[in-house]
Amino acid sequence: MPSAIHLNALDLLLIALAAVATGLVNAIAGGGSLIGFPVLTAVGLELAAMGPVFVASIYSGHFGAGLSVILLAVPGLAQVQPSTDTR
């Protein structure tokens, strides 16, 4: 049975920031786990406890990417000018 892990406020803040950063990197290019995994290891989480954090970060990335698509697709929400560059 895994032992209880006690996290202080700084650890929770680092985990939250790592989750957001992981989601942002995943939304742009992928590979956000390279940010999240070291942070979770540094605060002492076991591998079994890392799953929910990565799921939350992945969904936050999907949410951000989906929101940007909606803002670009719905007329009037974002003013996007088509490129006139014909190189």
PDB file of C-alpha atoms in Angstrom, residues 4-84:
ATOM      1  CA  ALA A   4       0.532   9.047   2.268  1.00  0.00           C
ATOM      2  CA  ILE A   5       2.182  12.020   0.640  1.00  0.00           C
ATOM      3  CA  HIS A   6       1.998  15.376   2.360  1.00  0.00           C
ATOM      4  CA  LEU A   7       2.254  18.349   0.026  1.00  0.00           C
ATOM      5  CA  ASN A   8       2.640  21.915   1.199  1.00  0.00           C
ATOM      6  CA  ALA A   9       1.216  24.976  -0.540  1.00  0.00           C
ATOM      7  CA  LEU A  10       4.387  25.546  -2.582  1.00  0.00           C
ATOM      8  CA  ASP A  11       4.275  21.973  -3.881  1.00  0.00           C
ATOM      9  CA  LEU A  12       0.641  22.384  -4.908  1.00  0.00           C
ATOM     10  CA  LEU A  13       1.428  25.684  -6.628  1.00  0.00           C
ATOM     11  CA  LEU A  14       4.313  24.083  -8.530  1.00  0.00           C
ATOM     12  CA  ILE A  15       2.079  21.187  -9.569  1.00  0.00           C
ATOM     13  CA  ALA A  16      -0.638  23.568 -10.768  1.00  0.00           C
ATOM     14  CA  LEU A  17       1.845  25.670 -12.762  1.00  0.00           C
ATOM     15  CA  ALA A  18       3.406  22.535 -14.235  1.00  0.00           C
ATOM     16  CA  ALA A  19      -0.035  21.267 -15.261  1.00  0.00           C
ATOM     17  CA  VAL A  20      -0.838  24.526 -17.042  1.00  0.00           C
ATOM     18  CA  ALA A  21       2.575  24.653 -18.714  1.00  0.00           C
ATOM     19  CA  THR A  22       2.255  21.013 -19.759  1.00  0.00           C
ATOM     20  CA  GLY A  23      -1.155  21.691 -21.267  1.00  0.00           C
ATOM     21  CA  LEU A  24       0.098  24.756 -23.138  1.00  0.00           C
ATOM     22  CA  VAL A  25       3.076  22.913 -24.584  1.00  0.00           C
ATOM     23  CA  ASN A  26       0.889  19.946 -25.549  1.00  0.00           C
ATOM     24  CA  ALA A  27      -1.589  22.260 -27.279  1.00  0.00           C
ATOM     25  CA  ILE A  28       1.161  23.863 -29.334  1.00  0.00           C
ATOM     26  CA  ALA A  29       3.571  21.077 -30.169  1.00  0.00           C
ATOM     27  CA  GLY A  30       3.277  18.115 -27.805  1.00  0.00           C
ATOM     28  CA  GLY A  31       5.894  16.905 -25.372  1.00  0.00           C
ATOM     29  CA  GLY A  32       4.562  18.731 -22.348  1.00  0.00           C
ATOM     30  CA  SER A  33       5.304  15.741 -20.158  1.00  0.00           C
ATOM     31  CA  LEU A  34       8.925  16.853 -20.277  1.00  0.00           C
ATOM     32  CA  ILE A  35       7.815  19.716 -18.026  1.00  0.00           C
ATOM     33  CA  GLY A  36       5.306  17.934 -15.826  1.00  0.00           C
ATOM     34  CA  PHE A  37       7.144  14.708 -15.044  1.00  0.00           C
ATOM     35  CA  PRO A  38      10.245  16.290 -13.464  1.00  0.00           C
ATOM     36  CA  VAL A  39       8.127  18.615 -11.330  1.00  0.00           C
ATOM     37  CA  LEU A  40       5.975  15.767 -10.040  1.00  0.00           C
ATOM     38  CA  THR A  41       9.050  13.682  -9.335  1.00  0.00           C
ATOM     39  CA  ALA A  42      10.683  16.612  -7.513  1.00  0.00           C
ATOM     40  CA  VAL A  43       7.737  17.018  -5.119  1.00  0.00           C
ATOM     41  CA  GLY A  44       7.821  13.310  -4.343  1.00  0.00           C
ATOM     42  CA  LEU A  45       4.761  11.926  -6.115  1.00  0.00           C
ATOM     43  CA  GLU A  46       4.785   8.284  -7.096  1.00  0.00           C
ATOM     44  CA  LEU A  47       4.056   7.197 -10.656  1.00  0.00           C
ATOM     45  CA  ALA A  48       0.515   6.062  -9.766  1.00  0.00           C
ATOM     46  CA  ALA A  49      -0.333   9.532  -8.460  1.00  0.00           C
ATOM     47  CA  MET A  50       0.928  11.265 -11.602  1.00  0.00           C
ATOM     48  CA  GLY A  51      -1.829   9.963 -13.876  1.00  0.00           C
ATOM     49  CA  PRO A  52      -4.599  12.357 -12.783  1.00  0.00           C
ATOM     50  CA  VAL A  53      -2.261  15.359 -13.009  1.00  0.00           C
ATOM     51  CA  PHE A  54      -1.299  14.482 -16.577  1.00  0.00           C
ATOM     52  CA  VAL A  55      -4.944  13.930 -17.509  1.00  0.00           C
ATOM     53  CA  ALA A  56      -5.807  17.380 -16.137  1.00  0.00           C
ATOM     54  CA  SER A  57      -2.965  18.981 -18.052  1.00  0.00           C
ATOM     55  CA  ILE A  58      -3.900  17.249 -21.285  1.00  0.00           C
ATOM     56  CA  TYR A  59      -7.521  18.364 -20.980  1.00  0.00           C
ATOM     57  CA  SER A  60      -6.468  21.942 -20.220  1.00  0.00           C
ATOM     58  CA  GLY A  61      -4.406  21.908 -23.411  1.00  0.00           C
ATOM     59  CA  HIS A  62      -7.308  20.535 -25.414  1.00  0.00           C
ATOM     60  CA  PHE A  63      -9.598  23.176 -23.916  1.00  0.00           C
ATOM     61  CA  GLY A  64      -7.226  25.994 -24.843  1.00  0.00           C
ATOM     62  CA  ALA A  65      -6.708  24.701 -28.369  1.00  0.00           C
ATOM     63  CA  GLY A  66     -10.444  24.198 -28.846  1.00  0.00           C
ATOM     64  CA  LEU A  67     -11.197  27.673 -27.561  1.00  0.00           C
ATOM     65  CA  SER A  68      -8.751  29.197 -30.026  1.00  0.00           C
ATOM     66  CA  VAL A  69     -10.377  27.288 -32.893  1.00  0.00           C
ATOM     67  CA  ILE A  70     -13.813  28.515 -31.828  1.00  0.00           C
ATOM     68  CA  LEU A  71     -12.586  32.108 -31.570  1.00  0.00           C
ATOM     69  CA  LEU A  72     -11.103  31.918 -35.053  1.00  0.00           C
ATOM     70  CA  ALA A  73     -14.041  30.082 -36.631  1.00  0.00           C
ATOM     71  CA  VAL A  74     -16.988  32.143 -35.339  1.00  0.00           C
ATOM     72  CA  PRO A  75     -17.382  35.414 -37.230  1.00  0.00           C
ATOM     73  CA  GLY A  76     -17.075  38.477 -35.057  1.00  0.00           C
ATOM     74  CA  LEU A  77     -15.290  36.796 -32.140  1.00  0.00           C
ATOM     75  CA  ALA A  78     -11.829  37.413 -33.521  1.00  0.00           C
ATOM     76  CA  GLN A  79     -10.793  39.726 -36.283  1.00  0.00           C
ATOM     77  CA  VAL A  80      -8.478  37.664 -38.490  1.00  0.00           C
ATOM     78  CA  GLN A  81      -7.202  39.203 -41.684  1.00  0.00           C
ATOM     79  CA  PRO A  82      -6.301  36.832 -44.517  1.00  0.00           C
ATOM     80  CA  SER A  83      -2.753  36.978 -45.731  1.00  0.00           C
ATOM     81  CA  THR A  84      -2.156  38.917 -48.931  1.00  0.00           C
TER      82      THR A  84
END
